PDB file of C-alpha atoms in Angstrom:
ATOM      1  CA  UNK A   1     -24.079   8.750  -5.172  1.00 92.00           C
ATOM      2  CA  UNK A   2     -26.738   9.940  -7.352  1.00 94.00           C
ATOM      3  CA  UNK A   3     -27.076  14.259  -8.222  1.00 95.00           C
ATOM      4  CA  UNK A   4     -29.579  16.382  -9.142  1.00 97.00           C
ATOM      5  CA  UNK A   5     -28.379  19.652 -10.572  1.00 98.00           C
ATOM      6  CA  UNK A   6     -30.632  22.236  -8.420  1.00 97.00           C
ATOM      7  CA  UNK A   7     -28.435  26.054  -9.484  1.00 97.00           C
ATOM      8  CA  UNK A   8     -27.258  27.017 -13.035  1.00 97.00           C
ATOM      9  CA  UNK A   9     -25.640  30.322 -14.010  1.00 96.00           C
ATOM     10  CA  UNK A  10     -23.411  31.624 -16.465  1.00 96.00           C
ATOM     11  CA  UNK A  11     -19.886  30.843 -14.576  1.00 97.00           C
ATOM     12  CA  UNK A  12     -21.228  27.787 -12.470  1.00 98.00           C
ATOM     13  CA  UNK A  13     -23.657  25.044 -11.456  1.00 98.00           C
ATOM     14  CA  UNK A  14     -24.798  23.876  -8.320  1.00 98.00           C
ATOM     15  CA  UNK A  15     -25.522  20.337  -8.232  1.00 98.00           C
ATOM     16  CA  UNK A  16     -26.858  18.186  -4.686  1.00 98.00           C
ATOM     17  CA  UNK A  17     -26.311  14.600  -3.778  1.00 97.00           C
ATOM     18  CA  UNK A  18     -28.496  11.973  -2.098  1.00 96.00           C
ATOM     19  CA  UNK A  19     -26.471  12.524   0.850  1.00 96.00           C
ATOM     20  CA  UNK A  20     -27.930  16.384   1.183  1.00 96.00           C
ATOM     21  CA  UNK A  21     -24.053  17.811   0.304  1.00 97.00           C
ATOM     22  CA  UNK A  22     -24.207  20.232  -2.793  1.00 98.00           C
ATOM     23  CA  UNK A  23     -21.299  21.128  -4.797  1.00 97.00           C
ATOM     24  CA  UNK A  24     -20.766  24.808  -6.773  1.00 97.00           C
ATOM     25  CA  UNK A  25     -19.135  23.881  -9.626  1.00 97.00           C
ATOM     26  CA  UNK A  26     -17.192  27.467 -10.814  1.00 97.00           C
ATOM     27  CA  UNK A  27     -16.213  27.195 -14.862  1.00 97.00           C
ATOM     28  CA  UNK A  28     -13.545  29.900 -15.060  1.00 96.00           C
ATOM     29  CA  UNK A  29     -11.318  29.721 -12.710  1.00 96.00           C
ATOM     30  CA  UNK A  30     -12.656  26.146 -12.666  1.00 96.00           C
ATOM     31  CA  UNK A  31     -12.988  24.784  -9.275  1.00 95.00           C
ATOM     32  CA  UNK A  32     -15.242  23.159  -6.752  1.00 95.00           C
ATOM     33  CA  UNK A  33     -16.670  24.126  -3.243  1.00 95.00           C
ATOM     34  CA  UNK A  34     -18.977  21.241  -1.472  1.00 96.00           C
ATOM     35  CA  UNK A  35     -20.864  22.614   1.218  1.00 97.00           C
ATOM     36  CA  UNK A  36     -24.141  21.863   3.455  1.00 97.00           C
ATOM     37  CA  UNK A  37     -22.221  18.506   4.587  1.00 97.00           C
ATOM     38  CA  UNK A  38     -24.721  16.186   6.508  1.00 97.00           C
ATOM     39  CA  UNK A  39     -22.548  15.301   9.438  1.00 97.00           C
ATOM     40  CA  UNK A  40     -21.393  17.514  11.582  1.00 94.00           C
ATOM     41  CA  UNK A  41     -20.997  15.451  14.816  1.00 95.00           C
ATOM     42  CA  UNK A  42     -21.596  12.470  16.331  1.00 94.00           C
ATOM     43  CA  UNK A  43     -25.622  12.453  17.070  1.00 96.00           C
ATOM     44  CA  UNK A  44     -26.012  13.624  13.106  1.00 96.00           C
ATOM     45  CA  UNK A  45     -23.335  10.796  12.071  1.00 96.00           C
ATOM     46  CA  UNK A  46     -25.286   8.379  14.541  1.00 96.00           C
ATOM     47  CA  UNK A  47     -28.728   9.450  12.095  1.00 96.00           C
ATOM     48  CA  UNK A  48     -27.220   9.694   9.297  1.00 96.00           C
ATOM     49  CA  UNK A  49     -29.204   7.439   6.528  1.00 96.00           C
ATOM     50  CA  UNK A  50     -27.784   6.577   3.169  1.00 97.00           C
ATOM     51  CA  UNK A  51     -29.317   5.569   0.184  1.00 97.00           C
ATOM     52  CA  UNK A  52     -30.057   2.049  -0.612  1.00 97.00           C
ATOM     53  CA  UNK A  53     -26.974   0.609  -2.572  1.00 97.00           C
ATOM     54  CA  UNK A  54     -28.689  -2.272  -3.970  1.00 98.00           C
ATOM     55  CA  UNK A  55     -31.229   0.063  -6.058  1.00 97.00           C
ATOM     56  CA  UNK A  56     -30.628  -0.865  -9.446  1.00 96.00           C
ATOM     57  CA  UNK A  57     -31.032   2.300 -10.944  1.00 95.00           C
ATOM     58  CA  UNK A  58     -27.401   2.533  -9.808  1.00 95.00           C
ATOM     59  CA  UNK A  59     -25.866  -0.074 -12.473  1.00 96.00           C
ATOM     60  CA  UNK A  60     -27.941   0.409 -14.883  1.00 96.00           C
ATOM     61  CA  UNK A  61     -26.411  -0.424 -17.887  1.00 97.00           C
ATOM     62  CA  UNK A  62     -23.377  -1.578 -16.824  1.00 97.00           C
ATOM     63  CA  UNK A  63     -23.638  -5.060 -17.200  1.00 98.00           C
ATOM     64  CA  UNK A  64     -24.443  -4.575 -21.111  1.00 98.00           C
ATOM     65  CA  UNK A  65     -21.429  -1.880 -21.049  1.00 97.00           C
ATOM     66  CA  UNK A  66     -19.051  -4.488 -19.339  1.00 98.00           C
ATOM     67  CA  UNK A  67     -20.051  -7.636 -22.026  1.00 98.00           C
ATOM     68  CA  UNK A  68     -19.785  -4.914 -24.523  1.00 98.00           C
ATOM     69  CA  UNK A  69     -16.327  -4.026 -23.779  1.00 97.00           C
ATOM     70  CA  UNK A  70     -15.318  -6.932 -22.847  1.00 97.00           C
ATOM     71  CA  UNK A  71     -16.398  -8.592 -26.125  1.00 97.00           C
ATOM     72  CA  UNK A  72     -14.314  -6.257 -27.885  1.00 98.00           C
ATOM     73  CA  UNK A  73     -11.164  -6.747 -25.821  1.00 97.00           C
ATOM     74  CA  UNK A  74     -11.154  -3.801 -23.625  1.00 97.00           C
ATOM     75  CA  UNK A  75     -10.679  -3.994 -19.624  1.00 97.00           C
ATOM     76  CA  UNK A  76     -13.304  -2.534 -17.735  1.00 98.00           C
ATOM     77  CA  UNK A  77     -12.640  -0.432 -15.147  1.00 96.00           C
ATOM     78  CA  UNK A  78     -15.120   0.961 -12.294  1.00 96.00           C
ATOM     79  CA  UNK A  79     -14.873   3.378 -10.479  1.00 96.00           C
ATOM     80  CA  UNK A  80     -15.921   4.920  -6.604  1.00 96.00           C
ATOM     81  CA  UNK A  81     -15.320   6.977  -4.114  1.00 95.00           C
ATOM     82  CA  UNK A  82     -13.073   5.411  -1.388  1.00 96.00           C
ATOM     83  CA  UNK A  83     -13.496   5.684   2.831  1.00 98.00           C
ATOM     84  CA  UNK A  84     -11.694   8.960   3.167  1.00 97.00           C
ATOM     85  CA  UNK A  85     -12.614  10.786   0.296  1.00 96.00           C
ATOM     86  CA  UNK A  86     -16.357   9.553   0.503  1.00 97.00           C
ATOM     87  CA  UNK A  87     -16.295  11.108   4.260  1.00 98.00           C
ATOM     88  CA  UNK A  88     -15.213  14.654   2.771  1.00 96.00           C
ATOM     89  CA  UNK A  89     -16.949  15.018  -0.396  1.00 96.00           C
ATOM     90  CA  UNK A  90     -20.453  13.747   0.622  1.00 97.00           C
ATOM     91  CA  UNK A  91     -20.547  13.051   4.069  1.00 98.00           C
ATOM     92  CA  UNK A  92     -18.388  15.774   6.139  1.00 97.00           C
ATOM     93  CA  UNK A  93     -16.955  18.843   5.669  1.00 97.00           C
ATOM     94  CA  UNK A  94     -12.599  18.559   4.641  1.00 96.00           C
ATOM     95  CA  UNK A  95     -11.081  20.397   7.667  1.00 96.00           C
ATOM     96  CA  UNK A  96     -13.447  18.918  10.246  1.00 97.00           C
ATOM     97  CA  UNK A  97     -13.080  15.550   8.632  1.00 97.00           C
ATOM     98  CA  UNK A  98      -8.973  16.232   9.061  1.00 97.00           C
ATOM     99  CA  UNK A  99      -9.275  17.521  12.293  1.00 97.00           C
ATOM    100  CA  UNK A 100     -11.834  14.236  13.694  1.00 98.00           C
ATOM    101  CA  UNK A 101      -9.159  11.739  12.435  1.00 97.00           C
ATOM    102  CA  UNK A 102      -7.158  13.152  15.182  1.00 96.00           C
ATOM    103  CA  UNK A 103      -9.661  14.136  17.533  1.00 97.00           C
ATOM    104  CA  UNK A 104     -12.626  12.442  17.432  1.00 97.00           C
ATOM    105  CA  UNK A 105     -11.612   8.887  15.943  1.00 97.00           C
ATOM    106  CA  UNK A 106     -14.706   7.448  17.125  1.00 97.00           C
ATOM    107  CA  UNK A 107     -16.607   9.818  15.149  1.00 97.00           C
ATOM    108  CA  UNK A 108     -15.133   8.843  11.910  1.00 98.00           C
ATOM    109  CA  UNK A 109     -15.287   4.788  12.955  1.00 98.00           C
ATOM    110  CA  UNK A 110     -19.192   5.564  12.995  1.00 97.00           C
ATOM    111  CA  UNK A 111     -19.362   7.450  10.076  1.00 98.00           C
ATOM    112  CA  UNK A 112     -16.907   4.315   7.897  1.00 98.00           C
ATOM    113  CA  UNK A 113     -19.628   1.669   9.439  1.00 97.00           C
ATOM    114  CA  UNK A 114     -22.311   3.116   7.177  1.00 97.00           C
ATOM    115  CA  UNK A 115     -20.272   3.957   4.385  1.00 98.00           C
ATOM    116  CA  UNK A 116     -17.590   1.752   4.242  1.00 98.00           C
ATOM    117  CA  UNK A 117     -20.247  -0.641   4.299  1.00 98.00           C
ATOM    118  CA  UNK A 118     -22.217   1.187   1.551  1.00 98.00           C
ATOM    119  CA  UNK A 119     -19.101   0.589  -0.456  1.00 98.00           C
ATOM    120  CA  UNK A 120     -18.209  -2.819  -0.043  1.00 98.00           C
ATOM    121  CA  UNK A 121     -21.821  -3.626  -1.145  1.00 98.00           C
ATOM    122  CA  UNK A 122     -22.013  -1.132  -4.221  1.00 98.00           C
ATOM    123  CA  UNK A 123     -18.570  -2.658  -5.312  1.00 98.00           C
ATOM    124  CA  UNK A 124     -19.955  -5.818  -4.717  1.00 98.00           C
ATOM    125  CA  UNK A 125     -22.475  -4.911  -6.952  1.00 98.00           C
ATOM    126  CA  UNK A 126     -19.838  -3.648  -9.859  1.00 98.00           C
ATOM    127  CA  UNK A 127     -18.409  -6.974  -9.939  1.00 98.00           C
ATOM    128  CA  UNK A 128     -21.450  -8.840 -10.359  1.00 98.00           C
ATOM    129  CA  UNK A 129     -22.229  -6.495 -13.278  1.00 98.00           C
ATOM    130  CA  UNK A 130     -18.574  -7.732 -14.552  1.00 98.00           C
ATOM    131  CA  UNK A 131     -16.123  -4.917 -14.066  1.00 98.00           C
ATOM    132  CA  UNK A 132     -12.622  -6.330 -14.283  1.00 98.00           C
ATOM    133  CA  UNK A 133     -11.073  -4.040 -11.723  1.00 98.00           C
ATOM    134  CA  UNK A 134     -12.351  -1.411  -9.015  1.00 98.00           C
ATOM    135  CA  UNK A 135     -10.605   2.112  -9.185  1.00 98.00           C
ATOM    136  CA  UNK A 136     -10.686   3.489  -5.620  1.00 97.00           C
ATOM    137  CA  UNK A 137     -10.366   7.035  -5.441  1.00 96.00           C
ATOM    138  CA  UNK A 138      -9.055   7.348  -1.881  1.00 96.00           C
ATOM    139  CA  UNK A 139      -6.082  10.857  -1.632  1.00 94.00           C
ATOM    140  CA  UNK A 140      -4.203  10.339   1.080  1.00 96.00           C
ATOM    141  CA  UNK A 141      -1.259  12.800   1.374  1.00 96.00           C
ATOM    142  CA  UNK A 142      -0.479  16.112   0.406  1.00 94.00           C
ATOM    143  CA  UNK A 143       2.174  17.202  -1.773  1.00 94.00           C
ATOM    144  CA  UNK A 144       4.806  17.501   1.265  1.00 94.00           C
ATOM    145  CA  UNK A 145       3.262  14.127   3.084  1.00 95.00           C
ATOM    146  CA  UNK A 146       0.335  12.099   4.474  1.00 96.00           C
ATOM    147  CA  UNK A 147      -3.142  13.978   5.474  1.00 96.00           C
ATOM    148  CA  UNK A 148      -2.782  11.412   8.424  1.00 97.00           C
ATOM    149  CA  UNK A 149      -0.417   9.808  10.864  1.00 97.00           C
ATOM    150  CA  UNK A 150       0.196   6.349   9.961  1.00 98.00           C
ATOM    151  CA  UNK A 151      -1.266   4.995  12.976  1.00 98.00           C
ATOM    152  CA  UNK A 152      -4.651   6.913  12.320  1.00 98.00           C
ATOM    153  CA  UNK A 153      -4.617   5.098   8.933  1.00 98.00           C
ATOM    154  CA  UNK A 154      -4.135   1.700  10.391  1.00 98.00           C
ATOM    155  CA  UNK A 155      -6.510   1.889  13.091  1.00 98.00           C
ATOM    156  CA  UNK A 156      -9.070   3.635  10.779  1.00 98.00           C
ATOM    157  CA  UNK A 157      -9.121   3.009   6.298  1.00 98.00           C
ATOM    158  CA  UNK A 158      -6.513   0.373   6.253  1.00 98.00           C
ATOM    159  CA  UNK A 159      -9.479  -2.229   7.539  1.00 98.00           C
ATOM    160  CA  UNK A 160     -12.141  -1.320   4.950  1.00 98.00           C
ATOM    161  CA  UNK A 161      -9.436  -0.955   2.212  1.00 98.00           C
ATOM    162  CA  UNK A 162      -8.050  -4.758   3.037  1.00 98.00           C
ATOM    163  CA  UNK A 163     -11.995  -5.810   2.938  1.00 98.00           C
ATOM    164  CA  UNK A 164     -12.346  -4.196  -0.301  1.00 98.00           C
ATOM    165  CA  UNK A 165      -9.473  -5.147  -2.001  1.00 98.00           C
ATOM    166  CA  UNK A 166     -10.777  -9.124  -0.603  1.00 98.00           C
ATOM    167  CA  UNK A 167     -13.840  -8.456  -1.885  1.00 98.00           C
ATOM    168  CA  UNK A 168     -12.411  -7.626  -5.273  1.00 98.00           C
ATOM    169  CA  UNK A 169     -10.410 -10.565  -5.244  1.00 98.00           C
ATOM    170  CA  UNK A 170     -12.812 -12.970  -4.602  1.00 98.00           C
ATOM    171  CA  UNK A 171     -14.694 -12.237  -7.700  1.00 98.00           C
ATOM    172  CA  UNK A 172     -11.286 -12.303  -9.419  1.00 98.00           C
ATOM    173  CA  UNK A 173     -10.990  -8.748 -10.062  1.00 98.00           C
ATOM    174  CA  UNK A 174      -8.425  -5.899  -9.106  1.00 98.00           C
ATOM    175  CA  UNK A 175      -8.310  -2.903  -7.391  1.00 98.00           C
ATOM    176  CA  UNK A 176      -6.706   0.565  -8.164  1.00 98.00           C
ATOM    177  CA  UNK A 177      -5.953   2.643  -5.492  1.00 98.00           C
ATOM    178  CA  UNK A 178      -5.795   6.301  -6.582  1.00 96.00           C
ATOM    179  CA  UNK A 179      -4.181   8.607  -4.408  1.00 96.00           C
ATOM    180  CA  UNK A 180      -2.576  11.745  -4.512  1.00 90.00           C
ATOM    181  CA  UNK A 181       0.280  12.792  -2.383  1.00 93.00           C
ATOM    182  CA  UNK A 182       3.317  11.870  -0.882  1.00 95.00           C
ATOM    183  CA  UNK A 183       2.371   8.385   0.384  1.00 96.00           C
ATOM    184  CA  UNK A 184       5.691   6.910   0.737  1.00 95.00           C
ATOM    185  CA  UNK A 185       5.126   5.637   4.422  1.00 96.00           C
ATOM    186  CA  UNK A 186       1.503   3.759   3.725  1.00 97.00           C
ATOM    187  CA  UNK A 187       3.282   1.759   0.800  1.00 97.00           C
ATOM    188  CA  UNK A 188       4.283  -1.237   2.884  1.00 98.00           C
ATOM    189  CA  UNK A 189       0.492  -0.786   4.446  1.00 98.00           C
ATOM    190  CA  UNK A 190      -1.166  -0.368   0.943  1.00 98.00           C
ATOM    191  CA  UNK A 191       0.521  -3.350  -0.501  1.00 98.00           C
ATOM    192  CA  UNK A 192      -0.723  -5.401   2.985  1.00 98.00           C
ATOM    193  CA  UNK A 193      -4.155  -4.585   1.853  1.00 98.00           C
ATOM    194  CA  UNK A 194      -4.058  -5.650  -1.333  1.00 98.00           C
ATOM    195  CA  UNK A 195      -3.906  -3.310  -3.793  1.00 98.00           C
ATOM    196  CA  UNK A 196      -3.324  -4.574  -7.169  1.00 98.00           C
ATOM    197  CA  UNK A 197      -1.477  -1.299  -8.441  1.00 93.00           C
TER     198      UNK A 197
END
């Protein structure tokens, strides 16, 4: 998703998203706070409207980038924001987005029909450009252990990550899952989907 930068001072920035989230950057200590989170239950995810993912203005570039790089031997990588992670940075606030995974699964099912879609078809997009491999950020556990049970996983991200990860490999590319965490329990489930490493 596309920002504007709307808030500058001397320790920090404030920057806001086509989604309507902003995020206060803080320089020293350095650290981010996103806040003003679009959803907040199920008649606002039910509204919610995301940008157009075809626009072009969103790859601009990267085709001549990719044949660039590519030209000169290099593997190009592109990168976006999984189904989990693209809930709580742009779409939802963290703890509520935690606590509806447990709660309120059909909440988060509506929320992944608009942007899990909005994904598939923006990665779509990367590949045509001629990225070699997707990089999915997507954290999953904490240090100690998952953010989720595995069963809220399956029934919930493990669908859109097997779709991307076909996607991907239809166009002959890869996919990187990045993930923080102790994920130990999803590897059998991550490797089911897909993922290329």
């Amino acid at each position: 998703f596309f920002c504007r930068k709307i808030e500058q001072g001397e320790n920090h920035i404030i920057v806001e998203y086509e989604t309507g989230v902003k995020n206060k950057i803080h320089f020293q200590p350095h650290f981010h706070h996103y806040y003003d989170h679009p959803v907040r239950d199920a008649i606002s995810a039910k509204a919610l409207k995301l940008p157009d993912p075809n626009n072009p203005c969103r790859y601009k570039g990267l085709a001549d980038n990719a044949k660039y790089l590519k030209e000169n031997g290099q593997y190009v990588l592109g990168s976006l924001n999984g189904f989990f992670s693209g809930i709580h940075y742009f779409l939802m606030d963290y703890q509520e987005a935690l606590m509806a995974v447990i709660s309120e699964p059909e909440l988060i099912e509506t929320i992944l029909e608009k942007l899990g879609n909005w994904n598939l078809t923006a990665a779509e997009n990367m590949f045509k450009s001629g990225i070699d491999c997707l990089s999915l950020c997507d954290d999953l556990g904490s240090k100690q252990n998952l953010l989720m049970s595995p069963e809220s996983y399956r029934r919930l991200f493990k669908p859109w990550h097997k779709r991307i990860c076909d996607l991907a490999h239809s166009y002959g590319g890869a996919v990187h899952l990045h993930s923080h965490g102790a994920i130990h329990p999803l590897l059998d489930d991550l490797a089911e989907c897909g993922f290329d490493f």
